[in-house]
Amino acid sequence: MDKKNFIYGVLLTFLIASSSYVLAKLPVLSIIGPLALAIFMAIIIRNFFFNPLNWQKGITFSSKKILRFAIVLYGVRLNMMVIFDEGLPYLIRAIFAVIIGIGVTLLLAKWLKVDSTFALLLGGGTGICGAAAIGAISPIVRANDDDTALAVGMISLVGTLFALAMPFLGNVMQMSPEVYGQWVGLSVHEVAHAALAGAAFGDASLAPAFLAKLSRVLLLVPVTMIIVWVVSRKQQTENTQKPPFPYFVLGFLAISIISTITLENGWMTSETQQSIATFASFLLAMSMAGLGLSINLKQLQAKAIRPLLLLTLTSVILFASMLILV
């Protein structure tokens, strides 16, 4: 019976993810994107229809194991040669974006009295690459599922709103397509947000938006290693258990290297790369559904206000800072 319930749990996250991709093709919902839709749908199901407690093992498998595999496959998006050949200036600016995203979040968290672990999830999602970064950082700091899911939901919501506002602001400030694209890629939270906002001026703005965003994605590996080191030192001092080493992040790096080599040598087409990236995004949507099915809204209502304010303030500071850098 346990095996059957496990399958039902995984299947439920699969169905939610599939539905999110179908709904994301609709005019208005396409703005939100499948990842955000998956987590919001899961929260609605869990809190207003039924709580699948008996299927929790399968749901947890999606929210943890599938999430890590999705992050590994996410590395296929990263062509290192393009970044090293054309994007070194982007990479330098991306370092500043990550420092601002994480540093400002942690500083403001003290002022707003937001839990430091939760703040680190929001900072990583803001500075690096949204849900993928939150998923990578979460096991290192041993964040609970509620906090992880809430952080992803907030990043999706705030990131979408900012991405929608950027084309209007770019027009008002009369930015050139290239400068606008750089600003988008260095500021937005998710790769999907870079696509949404970056396409405002066509390929002339979309290409630099992706290049700048992928420069930030590249920093996922060193940032997680730094977090492992910091948490390890802190827990050694407190004589507590060391954080688990994020081997899946090394998998992310390995896949990005393999993807780069195969693309550069013509052993893999860009269409194949895109198919793998789409599959990785679908698995990420399944894991988001698993996280959403763990959220109890009644318990989180009071907890969400300060973190949401924190994320909004940090995002404003990041967007303004990157506007100066470009």
GROMACS .gro file of C-alpha atoms in nm:
model
  326
    1MET     CA    1   0.000   0.000   0.000
    2ASP     CA    2   0.293   0.233   0.079
    3LYS     CA    3   0.432   0.179  -0.270
    4LYS     CA    4   0.093   0.259  -0.421
    5ASN     CA    5   0.062   0.579  -0.214
    6PHE     CA    6   0.417   0.675  -0.315
    7ILE     CA    7   0.324   0.644  -0.683
    8TYR     CA    8   0.005   0.846  -0.625
    9GLY     CA    9   0.209   1.123  -0.463
   10VAL     CA   10   0.454   1.145  -0.753
   11LEU     CA   11   0.169   1.118  -1.003
   12LEU     CA   12  -0.015   1.407  -0.836
   13THR     CA   13   0.288   1.634  -0.873
   14PHE     CA   14   0.320   1.518  -1.235
   15LEU     CA   15  -0.044   1.605  -1.307
   16ILE     CA   16  -0.012   1.948  -1.142
   17ALA     CA   17   0.305   2.021  -1.341
   18SER     CA   18   0.137   1.907  -1.665
   19SER     CA   19  -0.165   2.125  -1.593
   20SER     CA   20   0.059   2.424  -1.519
   21TYR     CA   21   0.222   2.392  -1.862
   22VAL     CA   22  -0.118   2.372  -2.032
   23LEU     CA   23  -0.253   2.672  -1.839
   24ALA     CA   24   0.068   2.868  -1.906
   25LYS     CA   25  -0.027   2.876  -2.276
   26LEU     CA   26  -0.333   3.089  -2.200
   27PRO     CA   27  -0.297   3.465  -2.269
   28VAL     CA   28  -0.297   3.602  -1.915
   29LEU     CA   29  -0.153   3.301  -1.734
   30SER     CA   30   0.140   3.282  -1.976
   31ILE     CA   31   0.276   3.589  -1.798
   32ILE     CA   32   0.299   3.398  -1.468
   33GLY     CA   33   0.476   3.093  -1.612
   34PRO     CA   34   0.444   2.718  -1.537
   35LEU     CA   35   0.667   2.711  -1.226
   36ALA     CA   36   0.466   2.973  -1.041
   37LEU     CA   37   0.139   2.818  -1.160
   38ALA     CA   38   0.249   2.474  -1.036
   39ILE     CA   39   0.322   2.595  -0.684
   40PHE     CA   40   0.009   2.813  -0.664
   41MET     CA   41  -0.213   2.530  -0.792
   42ALA     CA   42  -0.061   2.289  -0.540
   43ILE     CA   43  -0.121   2.534  -0.254
   44ILE     CA   44  -0.487   2.572  -0.358
   45ILE     CA   45  -0.536   2.193  -0.380
   46ARG     CA   46  -0.370   2.134  -0.041
   47ASN     CA   47  -0.559   2.406   0.143
   48PHE     CA   48  -0.902   2.418  -0.023
   49PHE     CA   49  -0.973   2.071  -0.166
   50PHE     CA   50  -0.787   1.787   0.004
   51ASN     CA   51  -0.468   1.722   0.199
   52PRO     CA   52  -0.296   1.412   0.051
   53LEU     CA   53  -0.128   1.305   0.377
   54ASN     CA   54  -0.112   0.937   0.278
   55TRP     CA   55   0.079   1.029  -0.039
   56GLN     CA   56   0.341   1.237   0.140
   57LYS     CA   57   0.637   1.009   0.061
   58GLY     CA   58   0.580   1.046  -0.311
   59ILE     CA   59   0.524   1.420  -0.276
   60THR     CA   60   0.846   1.453  -0.075
   61PHE     CA   61   1.030   1.253  -0.341
   62SER     CA   62   0.922   1.512  -0.600
   63SER     CA   63   1.004   1.811  -0.380
   64LYS     CA   64   1.351   1.684  -0.285
   65LYS     CA   65   1.494   1.414  -0.515
   66ILE     CA   66   1.336   1.533  -0.840
   67LEU     CA   67   1.426   1.891  -0.748
   68ARG     CA   68   1.796   1.801  -0.725
   69PHE     CA   69   1.787   1.609  -1.053
   70ALA     CA   70   1.615   1.907  -1.217
   71ILE     CA   71   1.891   2.139  -1.093
   72VAL     CA   72   2.153   1.903  -1.241
   73LEU     CA   73   1.979   1.906  -1.580
   74TYR     CA   74   1.934   2.284  -1.551
   75GLY     CA   75   2.306   2.306  -1.623
   76VAL     CA   76   2.237   2.228  -1.989
   77ARG     CA   77   2.124   2.590  -2.031
   78LEU     CA   78   2.472   2.717  -1.950
   79ASN     CA   79   2.710   2.748  -2.246
   80MET     CA   80   3.032   2.849  -2.073
   81MET     CA   81   3.214   2.934  -2.397
   82VAL     CA   82   2.957   3.200  -2.483
   83ILE     CA   83   2.997   3.357  -2.139
   84PHE     CA   84   3.378   3.341  -2.144
   85ASP     CA   85   3.401   3.468  -2.505
   86GLU     CA   86   3.140   3.742  -2.491
   87GLY     CA   87   3.024   3.775  -2.134
   88LEU     CA   88   3.318   3.853  -1.906
   89PRO     CA   89   3.189   4.210  -1.847
   90TYR     CA   90   2.850   4.051  -1.773
   91LEU     CA   91   3.013   3.809  -1.530
   92ILE     CA   92   3.176   4.091  -1.334
   93ARG     CA   93   2.843   4.271  -1.309
   94ALA     CA   94   2.673   3.942  -1.222
   95ILE     CA   95   2.904   3.908  -0.920
   96PHE     CA   96   2.786   4.248  -0.800
   97ALA     CA   97   2.423   4.140  -0.858
   98VAL     CA   98   2.472   3.829  -0.642
   99ILE     CA   99   2.651   4.024  -0.368
  100ILE     CA  100   2.373   4.285  -0.363
  101GLY     CA  101   2.095   4.026  -0.384
  102ILE     CA  102   2.224   3.817  -0.093
  103GLY     CA  103   2.399   4.088   0.110
  104VAL     CA  104   2.117   4.342   0.109
  105THR     CA  105   1.862   4.072   0.189
  106LEU     CA  106   2.057   3.955   0.494
  107LEU     CA  107   2.112   4.312   0.614
  108LEU     CA  108   1.749   4.413   0.574
  109ALA     CA  109   1.638   4.085   0.735
  110LYS     CA  110   1.793   4.196   1.064
  111TRP     CA  111   1.604   4.524   1.047
  112LEU     CA  112   1.274   4.356   0.954
  113LYS     CA  113   1.333   4.067   1.197
  114VAL     CA  114   1.308   3.796   0.930
  115ASP     CA  115   1.465   3.458   1.007
  116SER     CA  116   1.821   3.449   0.864
  117THR     CA  117   1.777   3.106   0.701
  118PHE     CA  118   1.462   3.217   0.523
  119ALA     CA  119   1.634   3.543   0.425
  120LEU     CA  120   1.922   3.347   0.271
  121LEU     CA  121   1.676   3.153   0.054
  122LEU     CA  122   1.520   3.480  -0.065
  123GLY     CA  123   1.863   3.636  -0.120
  124GLY     CA  124   1.987   3.343  -0.326
  125GLY     CA  125   1.670   3.340  -0.533
  126THR     CA  126   1.693   3.715  -0.592
  127GLY     CA  127   2.064   3.732  -0.665
  128ILE     CA  128   2.119   3.412  -0.866
  129CYS     CA  129   1.840   3.223  -1.040
  130GLY     CA  130   1.512   3.206  -0.854
  131ALA     CA  131   1.366   2.865  -0.773
  132ALA     CA  132   1.676   2.670  -0.882
  133ALA     CA  133   1.897   2.867  -0.641
  134ILE     CA  134   1.646   2.829  -0.357
  135GLY     CA  135   1.634   2.455  -0.424
  136ALA     CA  136   2.013   2.434  -0.418
  137ILE     CA  137   2.056   2.637  -0.097
  138SER     CA  138   1.765   2.483   0.095
  139PRO     CA  139   1.925   2.146   0.188
  140ILE     CA  140   2.255   2.312   0.281
  141VAL     CA  141   2.091   2.533   0.544
  142ARG     CA  142   1.835   2.264   0.630
  143ALA     CA  143   1.538   2.487   0.555
  144ASN     CA  144   1.199   2.327   0.611
  145ASP     CA  145   0.962   2.261   0.323
  146ASP     CA  146   0.723   2.540   0.424
  147ASP     CA  147   0.997   2.803   0.407
  148THR     CA  148   1.135   2.666   0.080
  149ALA     CA  149   0.792   2.662  -0.085
  150LEU     CA  150   0.704   3.007   0.048
  151ALA     CA  151   1.034   3.150  -0.077
  152VAL     CA  152   0.978   3.005  -0.425
  153GLY     CA  153   0.622   3.136  -0.437
  154MET     CA  154   0.731   3.485  -0.334
  155ILE     CA  155   1.017   3.490  -0.587
  156SER     CA  156   0.775   3.386  -0.860
  157LEU     CA  157   0.515   3.647  -0.765
  158VAL     CA  158   0.748   3.945  -0.711
  159GLY     CA  159   0.973   3.849  -1.003
  160THR     CA  160   0.677   3.834  -1.242
  161LEU     CA  161   0.551   4.176  -1.133
  162PHE     CA  162   0.894   4.334  -1.181
  163ALA     CA  163   0.940   4.161  -1.519
  164LEU     CA  164   0.607   4.303  -1.636
  165ALA     CA  165   0.707   4.654  -1.529
  166MET     CA  166   1.048   4.654  -1.698
  167PRO     CA  167   0.941   4.708  -2.063
  168PHE     CA  168   0.740   5.013  -1.957
  169LEU     CA  169   1.034   5.152  -1.757
  170GLY     CA  170   1.273   5.080  -2.045
  171ASN     CA  171   1.055   5.282  -2.280
  172VAL     CA  172   1.015   5.568  -2.033
  173MET     CA  173   1.393   5.590  -1.984
  174GLN     CA  174   1.449   5.553  -2.362
  175MET     CA  175   1.703   5.275  -2.313
  176SER     CA  176   1.872   5.116  -2.614
  177PRO     CA  177   1.778   4.748  -2.670
  178GLU     CA  178   2.125   4.626  -2.570
  179VAL     CA  179   2.142   4.828  -2.248
  180TYR     CA  180   1.784   4.733  -2.165
  181GLY     CA  181   1.861   4.364  -2.220
  182GLN     CA  182   2.166   4.382  -1.992
  183TRP     CA  183   1.958   4.549  -1.722
  184VAL     CA  184   1.692   4.279  -1.748
  185GLY     CA  185   1.940   3.990  -1.728
  186LEU     CA  186   2.125   4.138  -1.433
  187SER     CA  187   1.808   4.216  -1.237
  188VAL     CA  188   1.529   3.963  -1.289
  189HIS     CA  189   1.487   3.660  -1.066
  190GLU     CA  190   1.419   3.366  -1.302
  191VAL     CA  191   1.543   3.270  -1.649
  192ALA     CA  192   1.175   3.275  -1.749
  193HIS     CA  193   1.153   3.634  -1.629
  194ALA     CA  194   1.453   3.720  -1.848
  195ALA     CA  195   1.264   3.578  -2.145
  196LEU     CA  196   0.945   3.762  -2.051
  197ALA     CA  197   1.100   4.106  -2.000
  198GLY     CA  198   1.395   4.066  -2.238
  199ALA     CA  199   1.180   4.011  -2.546
  200ALA     CA  200   1.034   4.364  -2.524
  201PHE     CA  201   1.267   4.498  -2.796
  202GLY     CA  202   1.307   4.174  -2.992
  203ASP     CA  203   1.630   3.977  -3.037
  204ALA     CA  204   1.839   4.292  -2.988
  205SER     CA  205   1.738   4.298  -2.621
  206LEU     CA  206   1.668   3.927  -2.567
  207ALA     CA  207   2.023   3.808  -2.647
  208PRO     CA  208   2.199   4.033  -2.392
  209ALA     CA  209   1.923   3.956  -2.139
  210PHE     CA  210   1.991   3.583  -2.161
  211LEU     CA  211   2.368   3.631  -2.159
  212ALA     CA  212   2.356   3.848  -1.847
  213LYS     CA  213   2.112   3.611  -1.674
  214LEU     CA  214   2.320   3.303  -1.752
  215SER     CA  215   2.626   3.479  -1.611
  216ARG     CA  216   2.438   3.490  -1.281
  217VAL     CA  217   2.333   3.125  -1.318
  218LEU     CA  218   2.702   3.032  -1.353
  219LEU     CA  219   2.761   3.176  -1.005
  220LEU     CA  220   2.526   2.918  -0.851
  221VAL     CA  221   2.819   2.677  -0.807
  222PRO     CA  222   3.070   2.905  -0.626
  223VAL     CA  223   2.798   3.067  -0.414
  224THR     CA  224   2.668   2.731  -0.287
  225MET     CA  225   3.025   2.624  -0.208
  226ILE     CA  226   3.076   2.943  -0.008
  227ILE     CA  227   2.751   2.882   0.182
  228VAL     CA  228   2.862   2.524   0.261
  229TRP     CA  229   3.191   2.659   0.398
  230VAL     CA  230   3.026   2.932   0.607
  231VAL     CA  231   2.760   2.699   0.749
  232SER     CA  232   3.023   2.431   0.822
  233ARG     CA  233   3.239   2.675   1.018
  234LYS     CA  234   2.938   2.803   1.211
  235GLN     CA  235   2.822   2.454   1.300
  236GLN     CA  236   3.172   2.340   1.397
  237THR     CA  237   3.181   2.628   1.644
  238GLU     CA  238   2.842   2.525   1.780
  239ASN     CA  239   2.940   2.153   1.775
  240THR     CA  240   2.642   2.065   1.558
  241GLN     CA  241   2.615   1.845   1.250
  242LYS     CA  242   2.785   1.963   0.932
  243PRO     CA  243   2.560   2.061   0.638
  244PRO     CA  244   2.516   1.803   0.362
  245PHE     CA  245   2.750   1.861   0.068
  246PRO     CA  246   2.545   1.962  -0.241
  247TYR     CA  247   2.680   1.704  -0.485
  248PHE     CA  248   2.393   1.782  -0.719
  249VAL     CA  249   2.546   2.128  -0.773
  250LEU     CA  250   2.861   1.955  -0.900
  251GLY     CA  251   2.629   1.762  -1.131
  252PHE     CA  252   2.492   2.096  -1.251
  253LEU     CA  253   2.850   2.205  -1.329
  254ALA     CA  254   2.931   1.875  -1.502
  255ILE     CA  255   2.621   1.894  -1.723
  256SER     CA  256   2.701   2.254  -1.818
  257ILE     CA  257   3.056   2.150  -1.917
  258ILE     CA  258   2.927   1.853  -2.119
  259SER     CA  259   2.663   2.073  -2.283
  260THR     CA  260   2.926   2.332  -2.375
  261ILE     CA  261   3.165   2.075  -2.525
  262THR     CA  262   2.897   1.893  -2.725
  263LEU     CA  263   2.745   2.215  -2.858
  264GLU     CA  264   3.080   2.367  -2.955
  265ASN     CA  265   3.183   2.049  -3.139
  266GLY     CA  266   2.848   1.998  -3.310
  267TRP     CA  267   2.773   1.674  -3.124
  268MET     CA  268   2.450   1.819  -2.990
  269THR     CA  269   2.212   2.055  -3.165
  270SER     CA  270   2.060   2.361  -3.005
  271GLU     CA  271   1.719   2.193  -3.050
  272THR     CA  272   1.833   1.898  -2.838
  273GLN     CA  273   1.970   2.135  -2.577
  274GLN     CA  274   1.636   2.318  -2.566
  275SER     CA  275   1.447   1.988  -2.531
  276ILE     CA  276   1.661   1.887  -2.232
  277ALA     CA  277   1.618   2.233  -2.080
  278THR     CA  278   1.240   2.206  -2.122
  279PHE     CA  279   1.243   1.863  -1.954
  280ALA     CA  280   1.448   2.009  -1.668
  281SER     CA  281   1.194   2.291  -1.630
  282PHE     CA  282   0.911   2.037  -1.623
  283LEU     CA  283   1.085   1.840  -1.346
  284LEU     CA  284   1.135   2.168  -1.164
  285ALA     CA  285   0.759   2.231  -1.195
  286MET     CA  286   0.694   1.885  -1.043
  287SER     CA  287   0.918   1.972  -0.749
  288MET     CA  288   0.742   2.307  -0.709
  289ALA     CA  289   0.412   2.120  -0.696
  290GLY     CA  290   0.556   1.896  -0.425
  291LEU     CA  291   0.661   2.199  -0.223
  292GLY     CA  292   0.323   2.367  -0.269
  293LEU     CA  293   0.144   2.056  -0.142
  294SER     CA  294   0.335   2.099   0.185
  295ILE     CA  295   0.219   2.455   0.255
  296ASN     CA  296  -0.041   2.521   0.524
  297LEU     CA  297  -0.174   2.869   0.453
  298LYS     CA  298  -0.326   2.916   0.799
  299GLN     CA  299   0.016   2.869   0.958
  300LEU     CA  300   0.195   3.094   0.709
  301GLN     CA  301  -0.040   3.393   0.680
  302ALA     CA  302   0.126   3.596   0.956
  303LYS     CA  303   0.474   3.478   0.857
  304ALA     CA  304   0.457   3.598   0.496
  305ILE     CA  305   0.418   3.974   0.544
  306ARG     CA  306   0.770   4.068   0.658
  307PRO     CA  307   0.953   3.837   0.412
  308LEU     CA  308   0.741   3.974   0.125
  309LEU     CA  309   0.836   4.328   0.223
  310LEU     CA  310   1.200   4.218   0.250
  311LEU     CA  311   1.196   4.063  -0.098
  312THR     CA  312   1.030   4.369  -0.251
  313LEU     CA  313   1.280   4.612  -0.097
  314THR     CA  314   1.578   4.398  -0.201
  315SER     CA  315   1.443   4.366  -0.555
  316VAL     CA  316   1.400   4.744  -0.585
  317ILE     CA  317   1.758   4.800  -0.464
  318LEU     CA  318   1.895   4.533  -0.701
  319PHE     CA  319   1.708   4.672  -1.002
  320ALA     CA  320   1.822   5.027  -0.923
  321SER     CA  321   2.183   4.917  -0.868
  322MET     CA  322   2.201   4.724  -1.194
  323LEU     CA  323   2.054   5.023  -1.375
  324ILE     CA  324   2.358   5.221  -1.261
  325LEU     CA  325   2.603   4.944  -1.363
  326VAL     CA  326   2.474   4.907  -1.719
   0.00000   0.00000   0.00000
